Amino acid sequence: MTRTTGRPWRSPYVGSISARVRPALVLVAALSALVFLGPAMETGPPPRLNVLLVVTDDQGLGDFGVSGNPVLRTPRLDAFAAECPTVERFYVSPVCSPTRASLMTGRYSYRTRVVDTYRGRSMMDPSEETLAEILSDDGYRTGIFGKWHLGDAFPLRAVDQGFDTSLVHRGGGLAQPSEPPENEGRYTDPLLRRDGREWARANGYSTQVFVDEALSFIDSCADAGEPFFAYVATNAPHGPFDDVPDDLYQRYLKRDLTDVLTSDGTNPDVVARTYAMIEDIDRGFGRLLDRLEKRKLDRNTLVIFLTDNGPVQGRWNADLRGGKTTVYEGGIRSPLWMRWPRRLSPETTVDRIAAHIDILPTVLEATGTPLPDGIALDGRSLLPLLEARDEPWPERQVVVQAHRGDTPERDHNCALVGERWKLVRASGFGSSRADPNVAWQLFDLMADPGETTNLFAEETDRVIAMRADYERWYSDVATTRFDNFGPPRIRPATSNEPVTTLTRQDWRADSGTGWGTRGRWFLHFDDETDYELRLRFREARTLDRVLVAIDQRIHDFEVGATAASIPVGPIRIPAGHATLQVECVADGESFDPYQIEVVRVIGEG
């Protein structure tokens, strides 16, 4: 279960990687073990524990020096890993929003109404209690810096879900249809939204901007003597890759990337750009650690590092199979590094599986924060394992499942993972329906961590038992929201958010690929009054007419204007649920606006 040994830290990923780990880490691990002070050596009651949670975007298990990457430089993360207990297998979802929903709630994402990453399918039900809400109610100051990806409008924003302070981008990332058109896809000096209201042009590369904001937040909390929960969720190394730290990019262009290129047509330039983003994350993470040490907060702060899923580009991934969107190990494995010098020893190794659903209960136990009544968690606190307590730990299985589409589908792109055995149906993320020709597979992860040998035919009884376990899980978890898997309702133009921007991130698309070319938003209006719609475009467009559909009622506006932002209205909208569609017409062409701002007409109604 949990082993405490005197050996130096080793890579917990795949046996073939250990030889690639740098010898310097042996010294780092040894020094970390020497400076570890257990609870018995502390004097006096400590102040309340702070929590710093860092999550990166599309960074694979092989994207660290400590995992044996022969090219990539991540010295601060490597050294940090040596200061933490070794968690041998930690699982996340194969894509962004499902992982983030589970992190924030301790529950499987299907319970939260999150099924996908866009088209209104990544909006988390606002009734879910988040880690930020629970800690805030217990006296913590809470801040998020970077990527939320669980809803962009009231009541779904991070500031509506427990975060006192926020500096975030909308949607799944910069350079997506959720960003303001003025941002023009930039990662450097990006436009970011502060505290759910104002947009601000940041100064610097996005990763360092988020770190800067987190540092200011930590300083403010330290000055006030208040415990904090800081959630730093970088947009990097998610694409696009045209805007990366140039000094690091030039360095990797000169490196021999042969050992990290895969045989599936890997673009070495993209790998160089990705590695530049990752090394920039490493130096930003180092700045966070340095500030904790400078403020003498390092011994009383639980620092957690993980990634949200595997890598999207073909590059070395710790000899694991697959990448982002797949339910093979390469798509759903992440490091879990947790440093808390007062309580956790780097000599401890946890050989039981852990997952994203375990983060919330672990943090609550560590901080002594009670779980509110009526909340049923799927995860378990990992502290008994991390502290090497002599306590029973019942064996369990973890399920990961995600694919495109408005609702879950049984047996589609899913995996049931146990301590040794893994049942997989890798039917692909990109379709809302499973390909019936894709068969189930069974792997012995202890003997075959690279998932090369399918034992489905040889282990019939085991397959039957695990299929039944999956069916029970699906019937429980996926049916939690079967009564309503539609997106949560956005409440536009309230006092919480006077100007609400509707984007393709949160609409339900009726046609088109990707984010779609025609769609509708599911809204709720608090009272009957008049609203104006400001139609926004990436560049100036000429409009002849605009058709606005509120449910089945059509409002037809003659426009005859050319601009990048064109208002229409006022429109009287009754209180209650409504769907909104907008169709622009010019020279016989029909198209949707890039974004829509909904504004209450003051003094009317």
PDB file of N, CA, C and O in Angstrom, residues 371-416:
ATOM      1  N   LEU A 371     -16.522  18.804   5.367  1.00  0.00           N
ATOM      2  CA  LEU A 371     -17.311  18.688   4.137  1.00  0.00           C
ATOM      3  C   LEU A 371     -18.740  19.092   4.458  1.00  0.00           C
ATOM      4  O   LEU A 371     -19.337  18.594   5.423  1.00  0.00           O
ATOM      5  N   PRO A 372     -19.322  20.012   3.688  1.00  0.00           N
ATOM      6  CA  PRO A 372     -20.705  20.412   3.958  1.00  0.00           C
ATOM      7  C   PRO A 372     -21.660  19.218   3.892  1.00  0.00           C
ATOM      8  O   PRO A 372     -21.430  18.252   3.158  1.00  0.00           O
ATOM      9  N   ASP A 373     -22.724  19.311   4.645  1.00  0.00           N
ATOM     10  CA  ASP A 373     -23.725  18.246   4.657  1.00  0.00           C
ATOM     11  C   ASP A 373     -24.345  18.068   3.279  1.00  0.00           C
ATOM     12  O   ASP A 373     -24.520  19.034   2.529  1.00  0.00           O
ATOM     13  N   GLY A 374     -24.677  16.843   2.964  1.00  0.00           N
ATOM     14  CA  GLY A 374     -25.420  16.558   1.742  1.00  0.00           C
ATOM     15  C   GLY A 374     -24.585  16.389   0.493  1.00  0.00           C
ATOM     16  O   GLY A 374     -25.131  16.218  -0.589  1.00  0.00           O
ATOM     17  N   ILE A 375     -23.256  16.447   0.608  1.00  0.00           N
ATOM     18  CA  ILE A 375     -22.390  16.288  -0.556  1.00  0.00           C
ATOM     19  C   ILE A 375     -21.829  14.870  -0.570  1.00  0.00           C
ATOM     20  O   ILE A 375     -21.212  14.422   0.397  1.00  0.00           O
ATOM     21  N   ALA A 376     -22.066  14.175  -1.665  1.00  0.00           N
ATOM     22  CA  ALA A 376     -21.556  12.814  -1.825  1.00  0.00           C
ATOM     23  C   ALA A 376     -20.347  12.855  -2.754  1.00  0.00           C
ATOM     24  O   ALA A 376     -20.462  13.210  -3.930  1.00  0.00           O
ATOM     25  N   LEU A 377     -19.186  12.524  -2.206  1.00  0.00           N
ATOM     26  CA  LEU A 377     -17.955  12.552  -2.989  1.00  0.00           C
ATOM     27  C   LEU A 377     -17.683  11.185  -3.613  1.00  0.00           C
ATOM     28  O   LEU A 377     -18.049  10.145  -3.067  1.00  0.00           O
ATOM     29  N   ASP A 378     -16.999  11.207  -4.745  1.00  0.00           N
ATOM     30  CA  ASP A 378     -16.500   9.977  -5.357  1.00  0.00           C
ATOM     31  C   ASP A 378     -15.057   9.710  -4.944  1.00  0.00           C
ATOM     32  O   ASP A 378     -14.594   8.572  -5.019  1.00  0.00           O
ATOM     33  N   GLY A 379     -14.326  10.760  -4.565  1.00  0.00           N
ATOM     34  CA  GLY A 379     -12.924  10.616  -4.221  1.00  0.00           C
ATOM     35  C   GLY A 379     -12.703  10.310  -2.751  1.00  0.00           C
ATOM     36  O   GLY A 379     -13.622  10.358  -1.926  1.00  0.00           O
ATOM     37  N   ARG A 380     -11.440   9.994  -2.420  1.00  0.00           N
ATOM     38  CA  ARG A 380     -11.023   9.715  -1.062  1.00  0.00           C
ATOM     39  C   ARG A 380      -9.838  10.614  -0.714  1.00  0.00           C
ATOM     40  O   ARG A 380      -9.028  10.932  -1.584  1.00  0.00           O
ATOM     41  N   SER A 381      -9.712  10.955   0.537  1.00  0.00           N
ATOM     42  CA  SER A 381      -8.508  11.653   0.970  1.00  0.00           C
ATOM     43  C   SER A 381      -7.316  10.716   0.853  1.00  0.00           C
ATOM     44  O   SER A 381      -7.347   9.565   1.298  1.00  0.00           O
ATOM     45  N   LEU A 382      -6.251  11.239   0.263  1.00  0.00           N
ATOM     46  CA  LEU A 382      -5.021  10.464   0.099  1.00  0.00           C
ATOM     47  C   LEU A 382      -4.073  10.606   1.288  1.00  0.00           C
ATOM     48  O   LEU A 382      -3.006   9.973   1.299  1.00  0.00           O
ATOM     49  N   LEU A 383      -4.434  11.415   2.283  1.00  0.00           N
ATOM     50  CA  LEU A 383      -3.506  11.651   3.395  1.00  0.00           C
ATOM     51  C   LEU A 383      -3.090  10.373   4.124  1.00  0.00           C
ATOM     52  O   LEU A 383      -1.924  10.239   4.505  1.00  0.00           O
ATOM     53  N   PRO A 384      -3.988   9.416   4.345  1.00  0.00           N
ATOM     54  CA  PRO A 384      -3.505   8.194   4.999  1.00  0.00           C
ATOM     55  C   PRO A 384      -2.372   7.507   4.235  1.00  0.00           C
ATOM     56  O   PRO A 384      -1.452   6.952   4.852  1.00  0.00           O
ATOM     57  N   LEU A 385      -2.428   7.555   2.914  1.00  0.00           N
ATOM     58  CA  LEU A 385      -1.356   6.969   2.107  1.00  0.00           C
ATOM     59  C   LEU A 385      -0.123   7.859   2.108  1.00  0.00           C
ATOM     60  O   LEU A 385       1.005   7.379   2.259  1.00  0.00           O
ATOM     61  N   LEU A 386      -0.331   9.144   1.950  1.00  0.00           N
ATOM     62  CA  LEU A 386       0.798  10.066   1.865  1.00  0.00           C
ATOM     63  C   LEU A 386       1.568  10.150   3.175  1.00  0.00           C
ATOM     64  O   LEU A 386       2.779  10.406   3.182  1.00  0.00           O
ATOM     65  N   GLU A 387       0.881   9.944   4.279  1.00  0.00           N
ATOM     66  CA  GLU A 387       1.529   9.986   5.585  1.00  0.00           C
ATOM     67  C   GLU A 387       1.960   8.605   6.072  1.00  0.00           C
ATOM     68  O   GLU A 387       2.451   8.461   7.189  1.00  0.00           O
ATOM     69  N   ALA A 388       1.771   7.596   5.209  1.00  0.00           N
ATOM     70  CA  ALA A 388       2.178   6.218   5.539  1.00  0.00           C
ATOM     71  C   ALA A 388       1.559   5.753   6.844  1.00  0.00           C
ATOM     72  O   ALA A 388       2.202   5.111   7.675  1.00  0.00           O
ATOM     73  N   ARG A 389       0.282   6.082   7.040  1.00  0.00           N
ATOM     74  CA  ARG A 389      -0.406   5.634   8.238  1.00  0.00           C
ATOM     75  C   ARG A 389      -0.662   4.122   8.166  1.00  0.00           C
ATOM     76  O   ARG A 389      -0.876   3.575   7.083  1.00  0.00           O
ATOM     77  N   ASP A 390      -0.696   3.516   9.288  1.00  0.00           N
ATOM     78  CA  ASP A 390      -1.007   2.092   9.377  1.00  0.00           C
ATOM     79  C   ASP A 390      -2.527   1.931   9.446  1.00  0.00           C
ATOM     80  O   ASP A 390      -3.100   1.627  10.494  1.00  0.00           O
ATOM     81  N   GLU A 391      -3.167   2.190   8.321  1.00  0.00           N
ATOM     82  CA  GLU A 391      -4.621   2.119   8.236  1.00  0.00           C
ATOM     83  C   GLU A 391      -5.005   1.288   7.018  1.00  0.00           C
ATOM     84  O   GLU A 391      -4.297   1.281   6.012  1.00  0.00           O
ATOM     85  N   PRO A 392      -6.137   0.581   7.072  1.00  0.00           N
ATOM     86  CA  PRO A 392      -6.580  -0.171   5.890  1.00  0.00           C
ATOM     87  C   PRO A 392      -6.970   0.779   4.764  1.00  0.00           C
ATOM     88  O   PRO A 392      -7.477   1.880   5.000  1.00  0.00           O
ATOM     89  N   TRP A 393      -6.705   0.359   3.570  1.00  0.00           N
ATOM     90  CA  TRP A 393      -7.074   1.136   2.378  1.00  0.00           C
ATOM     91  C   TRP A 393      -7.788   0.198   1.410  1.00  0.00           C
ATOM     92  O   TRP A 393      -7.146  -0.572   0.705  1.00  0.00           O
ATOM     93  N   PRO A 394      -9.110   0.205   1.399  1.00  0.00           N
ATOM     94  CA  PRO A 394      -9.838  -0.743   0.549  1.00  0.00           C
ATOM     95  C   PRO A 394      -9.466  -0.574  -0.928  1.00  0.00           C
ATOM     96  O   PRO A 394      -9.346   0.544  -1.430  1.00  0.00           O
ATOM     97  N   GLU A 395      -9.282  -1.699  -1.597  1.00  0.00           N
ATOM     98  CA  GLU A 395      -8.959  -1.659  -3.023  1.00  0.00           C
ATOM     99  C   GLU A 395     -10.138  -1.070  -3.787  1.00  0.00           C
ATOM    100  O   GLU A 395     -11.300  -1.265  -3.427  1.00  0.00           O
ATOM    101  N   ARG A 396      -9.838  -0.340  -4.832  1.00  0.00           N
ATOM    102  CA  ARG A 396     -10.895   0.282  -5.619  1.00  0.00           C
ATOM    103  C   ARG A 396     -10.518   0.323  -7.084  1.00  0.00           C
ATOM    104  O   ARG A 396      -9.390   0.030  -7.480  1.00  0.00           O
ATOM    105  N   GLN A 397     -11.487   0.750  -7.889  1.00  0.00           N
ATOM    106  CA  GLN A 397     -11.275   0.986  -9.310  1.00  0.00           C
ATOM    107  C   GLN A 397     -11.720   2.410  -9.642  1.00  0.00           C
ATOM    108  O   GLN A 397     -12.649   2.940  -9.024  1.00  0.00           O
ATOM    109  N   VAL A 398     -11.037   3.022 -10.607  1.00  0.00           N
ATOM    110  CA  VAL A 398     -11.350   4.379 -11.050  1.00  0.00           C
ATOM    111  C   VAL A 398     -11.790   4.302 -12.504  1.00  0.00           C
ATOM    112  O   VAL A 398     -11.218   3.542 -13.295  1.00  0.00           O
ATOM    113  N   VAL A 399     -12.794   5.089 -12.852  1.00  0.00           N
ATOM    114  CA  VAL A 399     -13.282   5.105 -14.229  1.00  0.00           C
ATOM    115  C   VAL A 399     -12.969   6.456 -14.865  1.00  0.00           C
ATOM    116  O   VAL A 399     -13.150   7.508 -14.245  1.00  0.00           O
ATOM    117  N   VAL A 400     -12.487   6.424 -16.102  1.00  0.00           N
ATOM    118  CA  VAL A 400     -12.351   7.638 -16.901  1.00  0.00           C
ATOM    119  C   VAL A 400     -13.143   7.434 -18.190  1.00  0.00           C
ATOM    120  O   VAL A 400     -13.096   6.364 -18.789  1.00  0.00           O
ATOM    121  N   GLN A 401     -13.878   8.469 -18.573  1.00  0.00           N
ATOM    122  CA  GLN A 401     -14.664   8.403 -19.804  1.00  0.00           C
ATOM    123  C   GLN A 401     -14.923   9.821 -20.287  1.00  0.00           C
ATOM    124  O   GLN A 401     -15.297  10.698 -19.502  1.00  0.00           O
ATOM    125  N   ALA A 402     -14.720  10.073 -21.570  1.00  0.00           N
ATOM    126  CA  ALA A 402     -15.016  11.379 -22.158  1.00  0.00           C
ATOM    127  C   ALA A 402     -15.051  11.233 -23.670  1.00  0.00           C
ATOM    128  O   ALA A 402     -14.257  10.484 -24.248  1.00  0.00           O
ATOM    129  N   HIS A 403     -15.966  11.955 -24.287  1.00  0.00           N
ATOM    130  CA  HIS A 403     -16.067  11.963 -25.749  1.00  0.00           C
ATOM    131  C   HIS A 403     -16.936  13.140 -26.162  1.00  0.00           C
ATOM    132  O   HIS A 403     -17.606  13.767 -25.321  1.00  0.00           O
ATOM    133  N   ARG A 404     -16.936  13.452 -27.424  1.00  0.00           N
ATOM    134  CA  ARG A 404     -17.789  14.514 -27.937  1.00  0.00           C
ATOM    135  C   ARG A 404     -19.261  14.121 -27.785  1.00  0.00           C
ATOM    136  O   ARG A 404     -19.591  12.950 -27.648  1.00  0.00           O
ATOM    137  N   GLY A 405     -20.120  15.123 -27.845  1.00  0.00           N
ATOM    138  CA  GLY A 405     -21.547  14.861 -27.778  1.00  0.00           C
ATOM    139  C   GLY A 405     -22.203  15.552 -26.603  1.00  0.00           C
ATOM    140  O   GLY A 405     -21.550  15.947 -25.628  1.00  0.00           O
ATOM    141  N   ASP A 406     -23.517  15.690 -26.687  1.00  0.00           N
ATOM    142  CA  ASP A 406     -24.272  16.394 -25.663  1.00  0.00           C
ATOM    143  C   ASP A 406     -24.505  15.567 -24.408  1.00  0.00           C
ATOM    144  O   ASP A 406     -24.775  16.123 -23.340  1.00  0.00           O
ATOM    145  N   THR A 407     -24.424  14.246 -24.521  1.00  0.00           N
ATOM    146  CA  THR A 407     -24.693  13.368 -23.380  1.00  0.00           C
ATOM    147  C   THR A 407     -23.691  12.227 -23.363  1.00  0.00           C
ATOM    148  O   THR A 407     -23.072  11.905 -24.385  1.00  0.00           O
ATOM    149  N   PRO A 408     -23.521  11.576 -22.216  1.00  0.00           N
ATOM    150  CA  PRO A 408     -22.686  10.383 -22.167  1.00  0.00           C
ATOM    151  C   PRO A 408     -23.288   9.266 -23.010  1.00  0.00           C
ATOM    152  O   PRO A 408     -24.501   9.245 -23.272  1.00  0.00           O
ATOM    153  N   GLU A 409     -22.441   8.339 -23.404  1.00  0.00           N
ATOM    154  CA  GLU A 409     -22.905   7.127 -24.072  1.00  0.00           C
ATOM    155  C   GLU A 409     -22.210   5.933 -23.444  1.00  0.00           C
ATOM    156  O   GLU A 409     -20.987   5.916 -23.294  1.00  0.00           O
ATOM    157  N   ARG A 410     -22.994   4.963 -23.084  1.00  0.00           N
ATOM    158  CA  ARG A 410     -22.469   3.762 -22.444  1.00  0.00           C
ATOM    159  C   ARG A 410     -21.394   3.108 -23.317  1.00  0.00           C
ATOM    160  O   ARG A 410     -21.514   3.040 -24.534  1.00  0.00           O
ATOM    161  N   ASP A 411     -20.305   2.677 -22.689  1.00  0.00           N
ATOM    162  CA  ASP A 411     -19.241   1.899 -23.348  1.00  0.00           C
ATOM    163  C   ASP A 411     -18.443   2.696 -24.380  1.00  0.00           C
ATOM    164  O   ASP A 411     -17.809   2.104 -25.254  1.00  0.00           O
ATOM    165  N   HIS A 412     -18.450   4.017 -24.313  1.00  0.00           N
ATOM    166  CA  HIS A 412     -17.787   4.825 -25.340  1.00  0.00           C
ATOM    167  C   HIS A 412     -16.569   5.532 -24.745  1.00  0.00           C
ATOM    168  O   HIS A 412     -16.686   6.303 -23.795  1.00  0.00           O
ATOM    169  N   ASN A 413     -15.392   5.279 -25.316  1.00  0.00           N
ATOM    170  CA  ASN A 413     -14.123   5.912 -24.932  1.00  0.00           C
ATOM    171  C   ASN A 413     -13.969   5.941 -23.413  1.00  0.00           C
ATOM    172  O   ASN A 413     -13.880   7.006 -22.798  1.00  0.00           O
ATOM    173  N   CYS A 414     -13.904   4.758 -22.839  1.00  0.00           N
ATOM    174  CA  CYS A 414     -13.905   4.628 -21.390  1.00  0.00           C
ATOM    175  C   CYS A 414     -12.863   3.611 -20.948  1.00  0.00           C
ATOM    176  O   CYS A 414     -12.413   2.769 -21.726  1.00  0.00           O
ATOM    177  N   ALA A 415     -12.474   3.702 -19.681  1.00  0.00           N
ATOM    178  CA  ALA A 415     -11.544   2.757 -19.087  1.00  0.00           C
ATOM    179  C   ALA A 415     -11.878   2.587 -17.617  1.00  0.00           C
ATOM    180  O   ALA A 415     -12.153   3.558 -16.911  1.00  0.00           O
ATOM    181  N   LEU A 416     -11.849   1.339 -17.170  1.00  0.00           N
ATOM    182  CA  LEU A 416     -11.987   0.992 -15.767  1.00  0.00           C
ATOM    183  C   LEU A 416     -10.611   0.556 -15.287  1.00  0.00           C
ATOM    184  O   LEU A 416     -10.070  -0.442 -15.761  1.00  0.00           O
TER     185      LEU A 416
END
